[in-house]
Coordinates of N, CA and C in Angstrom, one line a residue:
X1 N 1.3 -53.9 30.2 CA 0.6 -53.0 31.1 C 0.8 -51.5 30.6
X2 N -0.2 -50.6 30.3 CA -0.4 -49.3 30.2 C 0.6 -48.8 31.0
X3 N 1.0 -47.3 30.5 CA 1.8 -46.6 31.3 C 0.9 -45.3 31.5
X4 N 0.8 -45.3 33.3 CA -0.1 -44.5 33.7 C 0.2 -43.3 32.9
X5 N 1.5 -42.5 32.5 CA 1.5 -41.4 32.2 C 1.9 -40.8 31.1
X6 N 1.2 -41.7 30.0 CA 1.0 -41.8 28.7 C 0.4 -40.4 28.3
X7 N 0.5 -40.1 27.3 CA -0.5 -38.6 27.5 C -1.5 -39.1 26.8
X8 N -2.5 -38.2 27.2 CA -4.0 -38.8 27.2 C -4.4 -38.8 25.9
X9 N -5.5 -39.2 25.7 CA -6.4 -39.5 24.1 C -7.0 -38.3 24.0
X10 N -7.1 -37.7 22.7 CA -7.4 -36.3 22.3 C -9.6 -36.2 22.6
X11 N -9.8 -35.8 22.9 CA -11.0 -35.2 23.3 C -11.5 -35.5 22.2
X12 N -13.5 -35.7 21.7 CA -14.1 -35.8 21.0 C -14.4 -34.4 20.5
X13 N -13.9 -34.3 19.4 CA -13.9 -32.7 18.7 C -12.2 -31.9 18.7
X14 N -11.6 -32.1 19.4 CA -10.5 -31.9 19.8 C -9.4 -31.4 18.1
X15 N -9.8 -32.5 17.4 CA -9.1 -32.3 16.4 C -9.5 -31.4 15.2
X16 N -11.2 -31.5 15.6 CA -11.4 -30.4 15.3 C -11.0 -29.4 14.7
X17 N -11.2 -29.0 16.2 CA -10.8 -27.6 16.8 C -9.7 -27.3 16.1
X18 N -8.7 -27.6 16.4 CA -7.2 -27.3 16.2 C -7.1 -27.5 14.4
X19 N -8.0 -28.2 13.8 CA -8.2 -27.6 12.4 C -8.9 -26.3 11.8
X20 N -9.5 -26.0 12.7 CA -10.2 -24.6 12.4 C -9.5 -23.8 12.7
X21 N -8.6 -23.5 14.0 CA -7.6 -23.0 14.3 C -6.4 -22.4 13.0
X22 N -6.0 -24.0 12.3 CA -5.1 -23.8 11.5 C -5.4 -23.0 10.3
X23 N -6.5 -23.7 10.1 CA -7.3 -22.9 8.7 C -7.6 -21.4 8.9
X24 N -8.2 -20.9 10.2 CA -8.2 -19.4 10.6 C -7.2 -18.5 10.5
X25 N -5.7 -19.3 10.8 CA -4.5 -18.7 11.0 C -4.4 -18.3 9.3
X26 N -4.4 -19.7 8.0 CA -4.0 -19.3 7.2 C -4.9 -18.4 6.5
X27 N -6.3 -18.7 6.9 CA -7.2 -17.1 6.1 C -7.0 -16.6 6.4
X28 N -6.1 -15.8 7.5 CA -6.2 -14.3 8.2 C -4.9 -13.6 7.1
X29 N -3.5 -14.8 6.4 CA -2.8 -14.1 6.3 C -2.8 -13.4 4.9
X30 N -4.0 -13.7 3.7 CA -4.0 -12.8 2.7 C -4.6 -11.4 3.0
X31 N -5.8 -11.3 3.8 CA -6.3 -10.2 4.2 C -5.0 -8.9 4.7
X32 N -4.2 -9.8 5.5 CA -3.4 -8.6 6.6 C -2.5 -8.3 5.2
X33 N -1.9 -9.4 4.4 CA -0.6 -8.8 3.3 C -1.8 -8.2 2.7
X34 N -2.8 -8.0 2.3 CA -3.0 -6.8 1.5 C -3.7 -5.9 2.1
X35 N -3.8 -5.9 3.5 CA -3.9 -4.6 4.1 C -2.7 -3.8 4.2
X36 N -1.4 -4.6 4.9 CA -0.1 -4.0 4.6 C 0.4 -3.2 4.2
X37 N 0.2 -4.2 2.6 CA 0.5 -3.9 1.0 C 0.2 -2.4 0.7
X38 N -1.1 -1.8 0.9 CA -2.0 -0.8 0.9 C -2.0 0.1 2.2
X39 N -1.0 -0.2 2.8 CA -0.8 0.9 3.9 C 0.4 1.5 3.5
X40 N 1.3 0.7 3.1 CA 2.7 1.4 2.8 C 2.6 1.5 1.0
X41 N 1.4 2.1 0.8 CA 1.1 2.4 -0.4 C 2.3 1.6 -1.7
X42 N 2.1 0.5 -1.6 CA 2.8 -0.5 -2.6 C 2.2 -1.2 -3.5
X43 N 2.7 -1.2 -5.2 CA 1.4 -1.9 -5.8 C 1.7 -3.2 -5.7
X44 N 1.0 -4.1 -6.5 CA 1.6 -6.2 -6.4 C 2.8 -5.7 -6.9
X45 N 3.4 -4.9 -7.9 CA 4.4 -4.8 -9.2 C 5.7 -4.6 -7.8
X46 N 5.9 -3.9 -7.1 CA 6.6 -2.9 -6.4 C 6.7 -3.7 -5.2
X47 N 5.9 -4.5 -5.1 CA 6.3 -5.4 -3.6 C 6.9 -6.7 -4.4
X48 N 6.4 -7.2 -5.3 CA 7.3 -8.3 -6.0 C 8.6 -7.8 -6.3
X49 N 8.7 -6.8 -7.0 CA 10.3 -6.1 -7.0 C 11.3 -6.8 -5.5
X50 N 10.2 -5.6 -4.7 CA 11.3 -5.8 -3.2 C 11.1 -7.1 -2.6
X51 N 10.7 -7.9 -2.5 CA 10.2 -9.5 -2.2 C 10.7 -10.5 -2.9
X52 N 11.5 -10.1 -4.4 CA 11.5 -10.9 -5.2 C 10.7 -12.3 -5.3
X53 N 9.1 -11.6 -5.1 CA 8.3 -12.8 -5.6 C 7.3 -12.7 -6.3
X54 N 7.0 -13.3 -7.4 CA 6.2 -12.6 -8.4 C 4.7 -12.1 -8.1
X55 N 4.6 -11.3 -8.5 CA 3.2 -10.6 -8.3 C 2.0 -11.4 -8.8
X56 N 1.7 -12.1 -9.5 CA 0.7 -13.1 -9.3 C 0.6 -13.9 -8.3
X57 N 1.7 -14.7 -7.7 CA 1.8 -15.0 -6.3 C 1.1 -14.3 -5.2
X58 N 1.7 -13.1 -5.2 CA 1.5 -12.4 -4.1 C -0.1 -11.8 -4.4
X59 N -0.7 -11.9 -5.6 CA -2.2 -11.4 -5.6 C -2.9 -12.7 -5.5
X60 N -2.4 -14.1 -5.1 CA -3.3 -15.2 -5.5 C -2.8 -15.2 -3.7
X61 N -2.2 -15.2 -3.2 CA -1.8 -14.9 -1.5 C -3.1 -14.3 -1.1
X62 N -3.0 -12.9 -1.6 CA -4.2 -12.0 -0.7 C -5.7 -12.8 -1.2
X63 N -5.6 -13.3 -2.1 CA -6.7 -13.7 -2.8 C -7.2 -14.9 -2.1
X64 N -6.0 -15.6 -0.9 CA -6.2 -16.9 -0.4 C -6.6 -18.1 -1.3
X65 N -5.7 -17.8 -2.3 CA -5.8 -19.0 -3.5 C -4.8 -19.7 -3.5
X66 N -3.9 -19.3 -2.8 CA -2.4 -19.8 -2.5 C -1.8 -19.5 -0.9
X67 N -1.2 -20.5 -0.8 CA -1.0 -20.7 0.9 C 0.7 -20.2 0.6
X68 N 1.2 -19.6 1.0 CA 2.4 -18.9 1.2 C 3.5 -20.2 1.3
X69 N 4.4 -20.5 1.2 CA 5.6 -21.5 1.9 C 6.3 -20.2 2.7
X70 N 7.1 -20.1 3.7 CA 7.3 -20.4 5.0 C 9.2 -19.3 4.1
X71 N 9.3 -19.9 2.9 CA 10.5 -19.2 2.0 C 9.9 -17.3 1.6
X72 N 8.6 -17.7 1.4 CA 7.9 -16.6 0.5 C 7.3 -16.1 1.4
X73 N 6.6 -15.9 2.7 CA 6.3 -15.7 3.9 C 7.8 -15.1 4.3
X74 N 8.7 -15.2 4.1 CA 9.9 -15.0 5.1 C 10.2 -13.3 4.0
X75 N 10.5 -13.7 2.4 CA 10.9 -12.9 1.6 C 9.7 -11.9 2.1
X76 N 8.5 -11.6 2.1 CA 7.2 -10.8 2.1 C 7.7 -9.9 3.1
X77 N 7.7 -11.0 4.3 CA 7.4 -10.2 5.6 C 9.0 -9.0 5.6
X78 N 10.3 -9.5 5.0 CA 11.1 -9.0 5.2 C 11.0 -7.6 3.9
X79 N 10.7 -7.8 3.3 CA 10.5 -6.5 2.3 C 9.5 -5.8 2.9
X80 N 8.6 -6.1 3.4 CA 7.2 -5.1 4.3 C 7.7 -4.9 5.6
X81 N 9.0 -5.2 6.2 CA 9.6 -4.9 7.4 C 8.9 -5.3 8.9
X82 N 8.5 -6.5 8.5 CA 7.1 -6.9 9.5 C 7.6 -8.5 9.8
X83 N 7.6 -9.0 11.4 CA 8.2 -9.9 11.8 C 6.9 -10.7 11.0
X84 N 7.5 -12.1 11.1 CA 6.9 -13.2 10.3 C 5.2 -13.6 11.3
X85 N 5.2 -13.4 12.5 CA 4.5 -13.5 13.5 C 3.6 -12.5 13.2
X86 N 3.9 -11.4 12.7 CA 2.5 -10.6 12.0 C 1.5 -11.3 11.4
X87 N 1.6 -11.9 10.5 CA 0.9 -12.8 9.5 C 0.0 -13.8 10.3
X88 N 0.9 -14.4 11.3 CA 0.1 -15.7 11.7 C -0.5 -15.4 13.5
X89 N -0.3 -14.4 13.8 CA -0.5 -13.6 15.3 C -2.1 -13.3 15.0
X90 N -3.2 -13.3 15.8 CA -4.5 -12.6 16.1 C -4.1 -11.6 16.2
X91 N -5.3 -10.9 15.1 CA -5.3 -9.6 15.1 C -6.6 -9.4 15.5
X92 N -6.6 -8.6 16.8 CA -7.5 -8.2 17.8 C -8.2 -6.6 17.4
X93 N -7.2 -6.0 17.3 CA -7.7 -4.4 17.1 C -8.3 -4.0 16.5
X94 N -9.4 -3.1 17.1 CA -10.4 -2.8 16.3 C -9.8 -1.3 15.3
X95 N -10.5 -1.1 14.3 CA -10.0 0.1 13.4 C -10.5 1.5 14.0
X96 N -9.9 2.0 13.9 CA -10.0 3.7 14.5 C -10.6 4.1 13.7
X97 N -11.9 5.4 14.3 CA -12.8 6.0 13.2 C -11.8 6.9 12.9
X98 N -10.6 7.7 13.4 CA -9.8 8.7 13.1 C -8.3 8.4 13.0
X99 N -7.4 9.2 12.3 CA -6.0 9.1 12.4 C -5.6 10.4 12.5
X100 N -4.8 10.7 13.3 CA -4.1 11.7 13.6 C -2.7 11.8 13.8
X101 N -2.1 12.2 12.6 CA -0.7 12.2 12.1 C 0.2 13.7 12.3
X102 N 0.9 13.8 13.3 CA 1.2 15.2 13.8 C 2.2 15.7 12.6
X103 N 3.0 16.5 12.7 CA 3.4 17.2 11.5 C 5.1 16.4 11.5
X104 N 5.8 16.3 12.6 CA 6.8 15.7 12.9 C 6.7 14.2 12.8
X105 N 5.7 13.4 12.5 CA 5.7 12.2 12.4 C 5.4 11.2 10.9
X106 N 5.3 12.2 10.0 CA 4.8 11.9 8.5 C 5.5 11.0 7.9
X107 N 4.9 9.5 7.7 CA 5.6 8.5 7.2 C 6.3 8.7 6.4
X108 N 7.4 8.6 5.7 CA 7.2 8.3 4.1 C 7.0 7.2 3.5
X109 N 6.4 7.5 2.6 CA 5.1 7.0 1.4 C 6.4 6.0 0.0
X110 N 6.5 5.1 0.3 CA 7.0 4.8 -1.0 C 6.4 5.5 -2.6
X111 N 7.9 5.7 -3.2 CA 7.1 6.1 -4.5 C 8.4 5.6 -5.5
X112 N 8.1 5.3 -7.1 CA 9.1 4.6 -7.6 C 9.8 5.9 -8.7
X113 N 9.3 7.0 -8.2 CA 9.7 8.4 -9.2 C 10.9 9.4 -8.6
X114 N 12.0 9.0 -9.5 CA 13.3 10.0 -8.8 C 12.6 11.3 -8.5
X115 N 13.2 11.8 -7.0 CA 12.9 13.3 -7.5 C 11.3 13.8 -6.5
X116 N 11.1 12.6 -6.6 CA 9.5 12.8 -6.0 C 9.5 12.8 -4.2
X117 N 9.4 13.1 -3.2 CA 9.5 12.9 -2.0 C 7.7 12.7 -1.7
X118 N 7.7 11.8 -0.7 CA 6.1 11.6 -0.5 C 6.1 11.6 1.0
X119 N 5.5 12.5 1.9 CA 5.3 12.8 3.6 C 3.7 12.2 4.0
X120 N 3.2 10.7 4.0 CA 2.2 11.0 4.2 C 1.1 11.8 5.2
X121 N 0.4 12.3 5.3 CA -0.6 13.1 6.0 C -2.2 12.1 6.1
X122 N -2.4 11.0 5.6 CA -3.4 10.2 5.8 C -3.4 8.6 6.6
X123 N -4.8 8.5 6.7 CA -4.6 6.9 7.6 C -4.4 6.0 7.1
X124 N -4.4 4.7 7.6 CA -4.1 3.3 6.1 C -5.0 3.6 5.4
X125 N -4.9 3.0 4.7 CA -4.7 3.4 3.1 C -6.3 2.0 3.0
X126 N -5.7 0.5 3.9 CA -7.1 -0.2 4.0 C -8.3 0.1 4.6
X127 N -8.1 1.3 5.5 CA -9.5 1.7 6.1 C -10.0 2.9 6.1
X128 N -9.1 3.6 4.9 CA -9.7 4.2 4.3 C -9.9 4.4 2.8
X129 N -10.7 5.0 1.9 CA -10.8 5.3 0.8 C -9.9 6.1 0.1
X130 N -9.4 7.0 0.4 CA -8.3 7.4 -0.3 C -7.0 8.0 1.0
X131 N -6.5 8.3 0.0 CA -4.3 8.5 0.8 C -3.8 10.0 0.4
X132 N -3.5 10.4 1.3 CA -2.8 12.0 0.8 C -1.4 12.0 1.7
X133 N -0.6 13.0 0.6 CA 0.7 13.2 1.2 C 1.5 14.8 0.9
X134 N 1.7 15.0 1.6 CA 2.8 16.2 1.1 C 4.3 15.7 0.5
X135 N 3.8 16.5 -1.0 CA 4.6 15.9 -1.9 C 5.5 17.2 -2.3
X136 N 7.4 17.2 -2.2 CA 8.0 17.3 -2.8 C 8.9 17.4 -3.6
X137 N 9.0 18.0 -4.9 CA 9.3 17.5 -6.1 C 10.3 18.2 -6.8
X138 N 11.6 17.6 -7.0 CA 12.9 18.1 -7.3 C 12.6 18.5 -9.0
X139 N 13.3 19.9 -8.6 CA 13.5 20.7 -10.1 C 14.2 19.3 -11.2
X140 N 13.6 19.6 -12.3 CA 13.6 18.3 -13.3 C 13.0 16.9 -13.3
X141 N 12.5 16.8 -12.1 CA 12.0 15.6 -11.7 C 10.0 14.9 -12.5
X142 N 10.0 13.7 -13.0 CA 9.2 14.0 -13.7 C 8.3 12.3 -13.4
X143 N 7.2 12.2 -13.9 CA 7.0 10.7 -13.8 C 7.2 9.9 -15.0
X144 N 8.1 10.1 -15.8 CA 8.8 8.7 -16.6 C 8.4 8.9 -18.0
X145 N 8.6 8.7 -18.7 CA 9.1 8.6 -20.6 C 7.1 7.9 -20.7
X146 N 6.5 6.9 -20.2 CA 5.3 6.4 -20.2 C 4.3 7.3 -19.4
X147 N 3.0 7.4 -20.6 CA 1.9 7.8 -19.6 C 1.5 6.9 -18.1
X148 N 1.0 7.3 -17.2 CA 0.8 6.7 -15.9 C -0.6 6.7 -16.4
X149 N -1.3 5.6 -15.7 CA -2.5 5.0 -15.9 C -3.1 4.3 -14.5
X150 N -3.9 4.6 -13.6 CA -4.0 3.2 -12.3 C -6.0 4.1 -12.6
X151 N -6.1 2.9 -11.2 CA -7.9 3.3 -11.1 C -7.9 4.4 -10.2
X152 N -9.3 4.8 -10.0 CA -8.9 5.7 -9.2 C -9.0 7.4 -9.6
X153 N -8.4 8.4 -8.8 CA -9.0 9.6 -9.3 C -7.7 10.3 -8.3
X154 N -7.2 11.1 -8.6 CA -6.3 12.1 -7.9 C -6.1 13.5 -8.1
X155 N -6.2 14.3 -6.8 CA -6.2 15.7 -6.4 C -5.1 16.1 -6.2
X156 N -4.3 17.1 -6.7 CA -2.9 17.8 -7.1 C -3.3 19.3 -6.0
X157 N -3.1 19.9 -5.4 CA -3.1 21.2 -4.8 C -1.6 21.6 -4.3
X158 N -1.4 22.5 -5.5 CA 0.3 23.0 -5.4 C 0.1 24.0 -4.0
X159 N 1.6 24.2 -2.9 CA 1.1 24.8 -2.2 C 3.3 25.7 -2.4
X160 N 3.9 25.8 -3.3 CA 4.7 26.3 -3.7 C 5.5 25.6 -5.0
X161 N 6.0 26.5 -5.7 CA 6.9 26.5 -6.9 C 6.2 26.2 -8.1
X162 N 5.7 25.2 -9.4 CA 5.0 25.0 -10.0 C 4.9 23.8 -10.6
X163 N 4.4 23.0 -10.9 CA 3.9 22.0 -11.7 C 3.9 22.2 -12.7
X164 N 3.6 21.0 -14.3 CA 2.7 20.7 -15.5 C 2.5 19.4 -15.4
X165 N 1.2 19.2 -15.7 CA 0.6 18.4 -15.7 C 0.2 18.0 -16.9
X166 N 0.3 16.8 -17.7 CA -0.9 16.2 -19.1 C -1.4 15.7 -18.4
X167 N -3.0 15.5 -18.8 CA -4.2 14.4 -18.7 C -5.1 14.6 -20.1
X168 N -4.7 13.1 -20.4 CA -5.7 13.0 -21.7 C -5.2 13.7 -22.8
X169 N -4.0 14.1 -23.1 CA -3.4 15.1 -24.5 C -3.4 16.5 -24.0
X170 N -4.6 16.9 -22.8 CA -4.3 18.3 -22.5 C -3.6 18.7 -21.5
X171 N -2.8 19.9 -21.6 CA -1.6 20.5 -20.7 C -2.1 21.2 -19.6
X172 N -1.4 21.0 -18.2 CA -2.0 21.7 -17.4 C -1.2 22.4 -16.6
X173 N -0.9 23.7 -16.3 CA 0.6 24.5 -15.7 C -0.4 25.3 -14.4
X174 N 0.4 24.4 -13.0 CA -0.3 24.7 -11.9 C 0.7 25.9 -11.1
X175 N 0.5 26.8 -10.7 CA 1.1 27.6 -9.6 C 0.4 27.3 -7.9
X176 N 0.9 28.4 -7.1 CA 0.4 28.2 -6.1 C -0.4 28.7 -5.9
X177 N -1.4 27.7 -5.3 CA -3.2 27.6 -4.8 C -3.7 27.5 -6.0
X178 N -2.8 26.7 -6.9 CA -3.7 26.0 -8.1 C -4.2 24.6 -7.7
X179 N -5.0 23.8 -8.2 CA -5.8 22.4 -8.4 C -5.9 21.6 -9.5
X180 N -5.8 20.1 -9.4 CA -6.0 19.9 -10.5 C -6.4 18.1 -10.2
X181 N -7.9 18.0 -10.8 CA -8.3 17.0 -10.0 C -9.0 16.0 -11.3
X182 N -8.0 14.7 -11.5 CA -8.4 14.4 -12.7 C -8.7 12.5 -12.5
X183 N -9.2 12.1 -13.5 CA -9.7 10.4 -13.3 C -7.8 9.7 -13.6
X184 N -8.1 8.5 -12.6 CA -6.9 8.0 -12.9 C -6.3 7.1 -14.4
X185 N -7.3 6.7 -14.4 CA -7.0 5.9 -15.4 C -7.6 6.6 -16.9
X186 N -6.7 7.9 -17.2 CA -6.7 8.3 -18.2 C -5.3 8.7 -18.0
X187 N -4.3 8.5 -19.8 CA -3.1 8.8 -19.8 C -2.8 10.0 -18.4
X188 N -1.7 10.1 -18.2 CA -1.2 11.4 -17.4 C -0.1 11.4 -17.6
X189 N 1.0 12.3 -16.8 CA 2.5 13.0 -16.4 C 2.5 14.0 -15.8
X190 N 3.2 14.0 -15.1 CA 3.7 14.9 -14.0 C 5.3 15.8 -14.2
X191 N 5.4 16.7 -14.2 CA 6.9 17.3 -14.4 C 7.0 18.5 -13.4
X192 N 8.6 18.8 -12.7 CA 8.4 20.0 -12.5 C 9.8 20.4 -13.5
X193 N 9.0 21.7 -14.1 CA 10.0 22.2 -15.5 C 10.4 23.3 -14.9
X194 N 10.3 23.7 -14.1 CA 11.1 25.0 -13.0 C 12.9 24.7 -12.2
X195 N 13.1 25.6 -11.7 CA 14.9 26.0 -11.2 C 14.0 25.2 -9.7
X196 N 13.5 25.4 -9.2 CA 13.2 25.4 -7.8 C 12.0 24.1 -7.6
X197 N 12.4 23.7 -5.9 CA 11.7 22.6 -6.3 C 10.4 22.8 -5.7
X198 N 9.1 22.1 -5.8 CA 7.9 22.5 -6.2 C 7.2 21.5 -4.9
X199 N 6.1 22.7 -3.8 CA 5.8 21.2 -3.1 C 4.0 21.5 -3.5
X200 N 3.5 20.4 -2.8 CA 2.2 20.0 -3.6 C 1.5 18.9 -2.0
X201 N -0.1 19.7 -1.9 CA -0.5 17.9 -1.6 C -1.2 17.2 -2.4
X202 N -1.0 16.4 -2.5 CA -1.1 14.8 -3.6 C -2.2 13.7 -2.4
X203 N -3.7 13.8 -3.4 CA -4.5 13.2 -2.8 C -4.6 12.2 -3.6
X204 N -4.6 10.6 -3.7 CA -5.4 9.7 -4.8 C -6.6 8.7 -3.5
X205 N -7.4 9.0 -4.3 CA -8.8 8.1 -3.7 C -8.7 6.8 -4.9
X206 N -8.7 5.8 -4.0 CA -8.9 4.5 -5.3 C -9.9 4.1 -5.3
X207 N -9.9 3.3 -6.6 CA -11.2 2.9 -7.2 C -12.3 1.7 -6.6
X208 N -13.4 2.3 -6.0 CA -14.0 1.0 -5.3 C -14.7 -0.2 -6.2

């Protein structure tokens, strides 16, 4: 004899459902890690660092070519400082046409260059086109023994002390209310060769 209070037979479509469900949960989570990723201005290189998980991983993740394990989901979310329920939580919110970042509240901007301080002054980084920050930059402080290369294009406007700049072999020595507005992916470096430290806002728009 049946037991009346068996739990019931699943509804026609039922199972469905709760597959589309599962499947929606897991396409939502490459999109948000590289919305993230690009808000706290991090490259694949620089979040595999802090994640200890390799950056192919992590670009075949956003790429939803790879489903995360639950180990690498755990390492992500804890290097991006974001409970694990980010990833798999509805994300309802619509994007703001505006950001408004008061002077007292300026994120900082990861950057991987001793010496360099980054205040951002822009909105994410995913919904918008380009990222600016008030940048400053300790006497001696420089961007590394290698030319820098990314896509993209970046605005330098010194607003005290001085800069030099290379792009392309040519030298560029900015003072204040100088500019200097060059393609990214041609050699560069950055130095400040002055006693005093040097501030700057630092625009990069990336490459669509």
């Amino acid at each position: 004899m049946a037991d009346s209070t068996s739990a019931p037979k699943a509804r026609p479509g039922q199972a469905v459902r709760v597959g589309e469900h599962v499947e929606g949960v897991v396409s939502a989570i490459g999109p948000k890690l590289q919305r993230l990723r690009q808000q706290q201005r991090l490259s694949l290189q620089q979040l595999a660092a802090r994640a200890e998980v390799s950056a192919a991983a992590i670009h075949k993740i956003e790429r939803n070519d790879m489903v995360p394990t639950i180990t690498t989901l755990l390492k992500i979310s804890a290097a991006l400082q974001r409970p694990v329920s980010y990833f798999i939580e509805p994300d309802d919110e619509p994007s703001e046409p505006a950001t408004l970042t008061r002077a007292g509240e300026r994120p900082a901007v990861f950057t991987p260059h001793r010496g360099l301080h980054l205040a951002g002054i822009s909105g994410p980084y995913a919904q918008f086109a380009g990222a600016a920050a008030e940048a400053t930059v300790d006497p001696g402080a420089d961007s590394g023994d290698k030319p820098l290369t990314h896509p993209g294009e970046e605005l330098v406007l010194v607003t005290a002390g001085a800069l030099a700049f290379e792009v392309d072999g040519t030298r560029y020595e900015l003072g204040p209310g100088d500019s200097l507005h060059f393609i990214g992916d041609r050699p560069h470096h950055w130095a400040n060769e002055g006693d005093l430290p040097a501030k700057a806002v630092w625009f990069a728009l990336r490459d669509s």
